[in-house]
Short mmCIF file of N, CA and C in Angstrom, two decimals:
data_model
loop_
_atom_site.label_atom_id
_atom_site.label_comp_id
_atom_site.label_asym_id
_atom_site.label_seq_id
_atom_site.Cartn_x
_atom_site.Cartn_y
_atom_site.Cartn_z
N UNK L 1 -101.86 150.36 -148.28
CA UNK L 1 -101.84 149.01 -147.76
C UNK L 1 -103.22 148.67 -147.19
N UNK L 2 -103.70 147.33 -147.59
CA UNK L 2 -105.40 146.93 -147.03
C UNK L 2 -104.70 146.69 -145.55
N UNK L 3 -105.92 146.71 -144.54
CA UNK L 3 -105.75 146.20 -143.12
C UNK L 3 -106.37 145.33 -143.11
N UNK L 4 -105.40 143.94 -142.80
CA UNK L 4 -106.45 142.63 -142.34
C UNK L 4 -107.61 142.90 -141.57
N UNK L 5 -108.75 142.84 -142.20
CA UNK L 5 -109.67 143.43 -141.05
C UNK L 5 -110.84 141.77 -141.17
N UNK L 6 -111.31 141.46 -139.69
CA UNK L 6 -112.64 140.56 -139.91
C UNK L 6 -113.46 141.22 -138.87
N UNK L 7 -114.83 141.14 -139.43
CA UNK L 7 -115.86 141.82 -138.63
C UNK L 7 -116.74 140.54 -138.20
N UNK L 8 -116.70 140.62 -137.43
CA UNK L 8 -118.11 139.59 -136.74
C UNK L 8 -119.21 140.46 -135.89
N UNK L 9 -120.73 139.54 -136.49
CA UNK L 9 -121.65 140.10 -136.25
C UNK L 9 -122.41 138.95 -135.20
N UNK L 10 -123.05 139.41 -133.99
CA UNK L 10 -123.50 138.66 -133.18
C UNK L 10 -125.04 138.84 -132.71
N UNK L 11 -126.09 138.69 -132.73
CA UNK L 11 -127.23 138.04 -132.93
C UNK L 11 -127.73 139.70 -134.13
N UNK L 12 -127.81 139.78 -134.83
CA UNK L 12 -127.82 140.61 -136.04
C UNK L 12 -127.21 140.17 -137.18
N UNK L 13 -127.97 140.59 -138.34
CA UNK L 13 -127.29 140.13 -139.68
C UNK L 13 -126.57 141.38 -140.19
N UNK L 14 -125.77 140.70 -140.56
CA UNK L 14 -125.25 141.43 -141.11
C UNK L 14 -125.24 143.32 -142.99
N UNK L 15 -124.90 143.64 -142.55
CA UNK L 15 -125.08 144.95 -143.26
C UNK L 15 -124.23 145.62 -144.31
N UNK L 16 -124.24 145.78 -145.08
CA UNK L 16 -123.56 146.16 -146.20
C UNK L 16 -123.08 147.38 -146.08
N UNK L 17 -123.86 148.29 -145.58
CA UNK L 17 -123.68 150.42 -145.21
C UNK L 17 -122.55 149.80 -143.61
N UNK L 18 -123.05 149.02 -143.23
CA UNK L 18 -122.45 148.84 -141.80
C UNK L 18 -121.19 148.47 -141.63
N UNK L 19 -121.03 147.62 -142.62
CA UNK L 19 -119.75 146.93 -142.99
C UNK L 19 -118.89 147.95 -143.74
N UNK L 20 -119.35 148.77 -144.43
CA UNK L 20 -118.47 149.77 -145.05
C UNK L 20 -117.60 150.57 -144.42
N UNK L 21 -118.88 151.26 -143.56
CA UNK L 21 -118.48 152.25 -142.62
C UNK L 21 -117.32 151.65 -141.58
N UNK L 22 -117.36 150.65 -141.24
CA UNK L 22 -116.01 149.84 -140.22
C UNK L 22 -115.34 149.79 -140.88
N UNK L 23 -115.07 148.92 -142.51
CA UNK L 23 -114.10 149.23 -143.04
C UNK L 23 -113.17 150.57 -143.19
N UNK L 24 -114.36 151.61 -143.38
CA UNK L 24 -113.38 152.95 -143.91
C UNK L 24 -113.13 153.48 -142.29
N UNK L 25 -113.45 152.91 -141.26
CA UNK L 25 -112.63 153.64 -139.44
C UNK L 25 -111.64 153.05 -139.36
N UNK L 26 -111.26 151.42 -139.80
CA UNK L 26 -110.60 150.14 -139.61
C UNK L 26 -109.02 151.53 -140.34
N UNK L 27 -109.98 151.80 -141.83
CA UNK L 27 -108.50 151.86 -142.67
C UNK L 27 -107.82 152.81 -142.43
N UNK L 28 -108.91 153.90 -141.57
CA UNK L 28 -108.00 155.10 -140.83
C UNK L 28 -107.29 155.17 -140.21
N UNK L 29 -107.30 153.94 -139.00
CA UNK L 29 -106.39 153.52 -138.20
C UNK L 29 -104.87 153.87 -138.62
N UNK L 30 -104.41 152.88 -139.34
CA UNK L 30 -103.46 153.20 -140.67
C UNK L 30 -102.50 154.50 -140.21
N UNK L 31 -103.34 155.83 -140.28
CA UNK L 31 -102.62 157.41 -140.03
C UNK L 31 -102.32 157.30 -138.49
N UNK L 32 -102.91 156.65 -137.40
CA UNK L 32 -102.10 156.54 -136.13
C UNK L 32 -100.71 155.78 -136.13
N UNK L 33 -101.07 154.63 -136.84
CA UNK L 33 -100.04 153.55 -136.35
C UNK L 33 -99.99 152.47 -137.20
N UNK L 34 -98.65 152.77 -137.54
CA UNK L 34 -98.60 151.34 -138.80
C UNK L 34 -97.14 150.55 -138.40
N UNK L 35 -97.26 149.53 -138.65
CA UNK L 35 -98.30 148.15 -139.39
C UNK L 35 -98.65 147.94 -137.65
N UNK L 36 -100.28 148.14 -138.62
CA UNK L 36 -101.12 147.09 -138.03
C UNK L 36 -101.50 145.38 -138.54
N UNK L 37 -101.05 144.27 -137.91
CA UNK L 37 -101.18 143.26 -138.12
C UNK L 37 -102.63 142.77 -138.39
N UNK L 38 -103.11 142.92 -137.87
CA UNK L 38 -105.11 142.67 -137.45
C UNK L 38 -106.20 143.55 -136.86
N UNK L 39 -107.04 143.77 -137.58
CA UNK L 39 -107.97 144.30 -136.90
C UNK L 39 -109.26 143.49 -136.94
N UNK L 40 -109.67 143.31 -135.52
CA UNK L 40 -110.73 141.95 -135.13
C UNK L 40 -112.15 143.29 -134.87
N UNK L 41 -113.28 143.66 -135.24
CA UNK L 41 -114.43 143.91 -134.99
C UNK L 41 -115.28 143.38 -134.68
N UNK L 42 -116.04 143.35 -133.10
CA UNK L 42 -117.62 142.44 -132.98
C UNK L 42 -118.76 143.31 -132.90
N UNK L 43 -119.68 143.32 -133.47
CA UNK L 43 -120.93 144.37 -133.10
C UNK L 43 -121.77 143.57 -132.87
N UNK L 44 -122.56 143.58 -131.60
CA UNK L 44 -123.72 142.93 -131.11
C UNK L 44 -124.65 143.51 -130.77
N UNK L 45 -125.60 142.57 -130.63
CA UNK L 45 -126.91 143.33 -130.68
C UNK L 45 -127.53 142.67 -129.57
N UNK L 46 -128.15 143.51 -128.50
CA UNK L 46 -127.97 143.04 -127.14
C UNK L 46 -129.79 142.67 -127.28
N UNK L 47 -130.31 143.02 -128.07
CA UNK L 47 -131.94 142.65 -128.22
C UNK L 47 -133.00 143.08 -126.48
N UNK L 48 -131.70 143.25 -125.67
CA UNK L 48 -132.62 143.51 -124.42
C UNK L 48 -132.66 144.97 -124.70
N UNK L 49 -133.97 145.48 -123.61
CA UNK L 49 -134.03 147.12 -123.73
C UNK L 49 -133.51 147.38 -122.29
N UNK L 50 -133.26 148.76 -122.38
CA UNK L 50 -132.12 149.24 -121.43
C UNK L 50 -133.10 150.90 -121.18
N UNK L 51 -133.95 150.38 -120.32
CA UNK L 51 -134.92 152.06 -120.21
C UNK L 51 -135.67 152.23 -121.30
N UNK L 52 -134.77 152.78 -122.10
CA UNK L 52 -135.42 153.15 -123.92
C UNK L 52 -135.45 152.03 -125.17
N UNK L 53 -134.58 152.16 -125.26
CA UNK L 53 -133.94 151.47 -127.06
C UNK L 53 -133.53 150.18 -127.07
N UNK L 54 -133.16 149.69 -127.25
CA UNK L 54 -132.52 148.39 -128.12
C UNK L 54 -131.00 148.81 -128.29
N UNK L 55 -130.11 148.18 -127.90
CA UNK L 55 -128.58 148.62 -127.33
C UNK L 55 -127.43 147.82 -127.93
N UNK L 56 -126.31 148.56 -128.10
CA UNK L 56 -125.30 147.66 -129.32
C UNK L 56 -123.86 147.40 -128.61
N UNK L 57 -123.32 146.57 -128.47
CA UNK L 57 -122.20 146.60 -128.17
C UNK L 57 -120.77 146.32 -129.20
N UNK L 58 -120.06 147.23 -128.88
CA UNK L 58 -118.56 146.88 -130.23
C UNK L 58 -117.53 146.34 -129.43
N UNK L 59 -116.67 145.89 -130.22
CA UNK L 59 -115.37 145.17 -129.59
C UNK L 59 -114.65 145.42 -130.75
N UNK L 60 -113.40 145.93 -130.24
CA UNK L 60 -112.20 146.08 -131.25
C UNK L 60 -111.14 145.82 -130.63
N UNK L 61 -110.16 144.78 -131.78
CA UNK L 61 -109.15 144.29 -130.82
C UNK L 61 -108.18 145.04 -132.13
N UNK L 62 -107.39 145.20 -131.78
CA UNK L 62 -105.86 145.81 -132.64
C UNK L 62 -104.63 144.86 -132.38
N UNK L 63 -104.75 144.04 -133.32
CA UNK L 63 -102.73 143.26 -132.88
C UNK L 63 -101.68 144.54 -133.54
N UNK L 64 -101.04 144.71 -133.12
CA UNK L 64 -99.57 145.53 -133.26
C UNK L 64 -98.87 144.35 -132.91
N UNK L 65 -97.23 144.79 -133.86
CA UNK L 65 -96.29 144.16 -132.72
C UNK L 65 -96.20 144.18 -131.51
N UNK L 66 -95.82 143.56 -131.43
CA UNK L 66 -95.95 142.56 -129.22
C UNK L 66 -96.98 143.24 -128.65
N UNK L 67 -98.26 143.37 -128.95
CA UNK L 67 -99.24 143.77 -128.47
C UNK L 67 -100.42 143.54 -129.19
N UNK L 68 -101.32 143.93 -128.16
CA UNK L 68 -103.12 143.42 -128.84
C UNK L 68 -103.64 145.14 -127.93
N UNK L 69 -104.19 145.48 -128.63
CA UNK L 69 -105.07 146.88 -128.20
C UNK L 69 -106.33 146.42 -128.04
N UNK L 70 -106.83 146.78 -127.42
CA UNK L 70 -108.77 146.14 -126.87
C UNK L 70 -109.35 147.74 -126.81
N UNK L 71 -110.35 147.89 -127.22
CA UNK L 71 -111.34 148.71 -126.67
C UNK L 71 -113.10 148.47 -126.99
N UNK L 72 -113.55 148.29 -125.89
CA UNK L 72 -115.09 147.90 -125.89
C UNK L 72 -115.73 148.94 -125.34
N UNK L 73 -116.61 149.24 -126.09
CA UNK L 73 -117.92 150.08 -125.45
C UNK L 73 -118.87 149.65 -125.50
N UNK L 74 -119.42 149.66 -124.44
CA UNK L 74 -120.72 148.70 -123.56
C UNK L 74 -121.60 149.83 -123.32
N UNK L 75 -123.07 149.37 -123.77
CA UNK L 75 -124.06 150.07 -123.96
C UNK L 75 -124.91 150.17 -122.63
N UNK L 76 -124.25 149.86 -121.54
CA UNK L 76 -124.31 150.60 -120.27
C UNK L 76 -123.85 151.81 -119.79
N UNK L 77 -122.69 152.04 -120.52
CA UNK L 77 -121.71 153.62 -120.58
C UNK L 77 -122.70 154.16 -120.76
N UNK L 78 -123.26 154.45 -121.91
CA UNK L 78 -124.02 155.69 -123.23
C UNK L 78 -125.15 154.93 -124.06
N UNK L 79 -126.69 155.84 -123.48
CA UNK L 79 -127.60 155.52 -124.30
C UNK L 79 -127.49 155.65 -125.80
N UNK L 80 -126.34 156.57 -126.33
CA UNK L 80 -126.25 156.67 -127.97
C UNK L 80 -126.09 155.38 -128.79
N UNK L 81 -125.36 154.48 -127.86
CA UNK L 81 -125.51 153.03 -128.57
C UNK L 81 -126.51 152.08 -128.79
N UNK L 82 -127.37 153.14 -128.84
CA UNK L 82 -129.05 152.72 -129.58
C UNK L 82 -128.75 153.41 -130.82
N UNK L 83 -128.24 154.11 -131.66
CA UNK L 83 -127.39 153.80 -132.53
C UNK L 83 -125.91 153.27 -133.31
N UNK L 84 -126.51 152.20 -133.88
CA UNK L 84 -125.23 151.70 -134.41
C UNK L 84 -124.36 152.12 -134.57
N UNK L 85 -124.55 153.18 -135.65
CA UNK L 85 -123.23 153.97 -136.44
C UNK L 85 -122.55 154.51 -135.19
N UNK L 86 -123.17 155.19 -134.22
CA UNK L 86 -122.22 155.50 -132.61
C UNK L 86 -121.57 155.02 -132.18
N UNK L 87 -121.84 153.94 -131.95
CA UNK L 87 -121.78 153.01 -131.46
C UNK L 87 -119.87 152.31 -131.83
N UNK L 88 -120.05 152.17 -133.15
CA UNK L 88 -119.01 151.94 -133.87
C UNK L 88 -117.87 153.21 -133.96
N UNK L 89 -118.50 154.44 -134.06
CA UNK L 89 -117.82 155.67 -134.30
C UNK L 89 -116.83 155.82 -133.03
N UNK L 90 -117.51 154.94 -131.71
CA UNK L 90 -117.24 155.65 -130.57
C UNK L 90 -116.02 154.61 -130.21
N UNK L 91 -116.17 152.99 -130.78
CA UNK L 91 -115.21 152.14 -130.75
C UNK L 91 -114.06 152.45 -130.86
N UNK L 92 -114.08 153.36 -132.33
CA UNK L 92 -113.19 153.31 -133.07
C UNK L 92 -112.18 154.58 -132.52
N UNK L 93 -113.04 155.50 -132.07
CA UNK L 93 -112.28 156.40 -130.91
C UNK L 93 -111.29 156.05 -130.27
N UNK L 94 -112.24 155.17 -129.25
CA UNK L 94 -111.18 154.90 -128.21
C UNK L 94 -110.39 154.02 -128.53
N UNK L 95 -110.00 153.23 -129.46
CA UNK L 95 -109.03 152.20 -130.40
C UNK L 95 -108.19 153.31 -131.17
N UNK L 96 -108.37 154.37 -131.80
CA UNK L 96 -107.52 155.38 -132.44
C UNK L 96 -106.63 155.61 -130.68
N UNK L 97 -107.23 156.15 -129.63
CA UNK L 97 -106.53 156.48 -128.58
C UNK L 97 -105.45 156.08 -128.31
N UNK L 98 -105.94 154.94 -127.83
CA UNK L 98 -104.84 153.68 -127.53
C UNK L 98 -104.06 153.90 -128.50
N UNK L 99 -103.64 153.41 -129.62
CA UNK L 99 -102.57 153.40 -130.68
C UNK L 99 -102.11 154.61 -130.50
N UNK L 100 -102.63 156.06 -130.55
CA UNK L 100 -101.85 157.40 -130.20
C UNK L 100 -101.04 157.01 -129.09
N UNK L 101 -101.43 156.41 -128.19
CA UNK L 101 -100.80 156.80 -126.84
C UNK L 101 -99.69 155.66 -126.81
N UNK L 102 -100.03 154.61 -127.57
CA UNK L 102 -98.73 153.46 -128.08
C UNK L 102 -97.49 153.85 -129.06
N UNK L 103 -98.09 154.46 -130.17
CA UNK L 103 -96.97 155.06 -130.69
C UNK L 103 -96.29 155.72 -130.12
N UNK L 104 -96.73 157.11 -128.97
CA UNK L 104 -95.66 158.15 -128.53
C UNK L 104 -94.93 157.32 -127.14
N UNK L 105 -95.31 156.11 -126.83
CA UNK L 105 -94.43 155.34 -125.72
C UNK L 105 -93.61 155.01 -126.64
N UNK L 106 -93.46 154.24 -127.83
CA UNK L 106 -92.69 153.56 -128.56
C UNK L 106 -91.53 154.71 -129.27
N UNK L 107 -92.05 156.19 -129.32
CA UNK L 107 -90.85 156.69 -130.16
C UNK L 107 -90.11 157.42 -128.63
N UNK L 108 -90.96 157.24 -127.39
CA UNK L 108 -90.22 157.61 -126.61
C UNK L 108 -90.80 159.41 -126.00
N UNK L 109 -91.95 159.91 -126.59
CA UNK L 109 -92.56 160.76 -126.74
C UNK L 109 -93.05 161.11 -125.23
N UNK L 110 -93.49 160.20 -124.74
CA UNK L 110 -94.30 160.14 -122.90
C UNK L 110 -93.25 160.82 -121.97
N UNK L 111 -93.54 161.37 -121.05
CA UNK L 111 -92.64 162.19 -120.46
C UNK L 111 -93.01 161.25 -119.15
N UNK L 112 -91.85 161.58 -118.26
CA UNK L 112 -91.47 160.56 -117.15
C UNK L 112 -91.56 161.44 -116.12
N UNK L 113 -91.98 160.59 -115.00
CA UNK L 113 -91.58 161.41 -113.85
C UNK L 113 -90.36 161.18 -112.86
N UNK L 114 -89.31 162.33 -112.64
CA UNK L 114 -88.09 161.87 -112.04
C UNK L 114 -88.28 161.87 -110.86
N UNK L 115 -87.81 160.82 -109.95
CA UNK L 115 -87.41 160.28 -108.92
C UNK L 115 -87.30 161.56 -107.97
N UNK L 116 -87.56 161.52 -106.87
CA UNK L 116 -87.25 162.81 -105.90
C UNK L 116 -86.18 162.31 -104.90
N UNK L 117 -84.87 162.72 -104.97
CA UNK L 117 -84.22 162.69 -104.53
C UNK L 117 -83.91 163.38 -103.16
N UNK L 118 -84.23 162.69 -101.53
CA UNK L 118 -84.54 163.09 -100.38
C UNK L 118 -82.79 163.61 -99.70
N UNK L 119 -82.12 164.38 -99.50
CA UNK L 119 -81.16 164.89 -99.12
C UNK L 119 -80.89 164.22 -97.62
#
């Protein structure tokens, strides 16, 4: 199954190797958690320098049923997002997370903590 996926690019043009590579993290998603309804990508390009480099920021939003998953990594965290491909790799991490940790609430998987019952 394709994943609705749209990528938006913000003061940077856009990339063909760049665009691929999101596609093929987007479609991995898929092995955490399916159906995914949408997957929204922003990669920006912050053009200011930050100490060293030139710094990228991602945004990934995930619609699921009755839910939207967010995860942003801001190139204040981690100088590695002076590379792109990191940058994206690292998005897509913490967006795989989330959905792990959504699916095992949903099949009921999360373990609870019981009530302490005071005598």
């Amino acid at each position: 199954m394709e994943l609705p996926l749209e990528i938006i690019f913000h003061n940077m043009d856009p990339s063909p190797a760049l665009e691929a590579h999101i596609r093929d993290k987007a479609q991995k998603l898929l092995r955490f958690f399916d159906p995914i309804l949408h997957c929204r990508v922003v990669v920006e390009f912050s053009g200011r320098r930050h100490h060293q480099g030139k710094l990228h920021q991602v945004g990934i939003t995930v619609a699921v049923p009755g839910r939207d998953i967010v995860a942003n990594q801001h190139p204040s965290q981690r100088h590695a997002h002076e590379d792109i491909m990191v940058a994206v790799g690292d998005a897509f991490d913490a967006v795989r997370r989330e959905l792990e940790d959504h699916a095992r609430r949903q099949r009921g998987d999360v373990k609870t903590h019981e009530a302490k019952t005071v005598p």
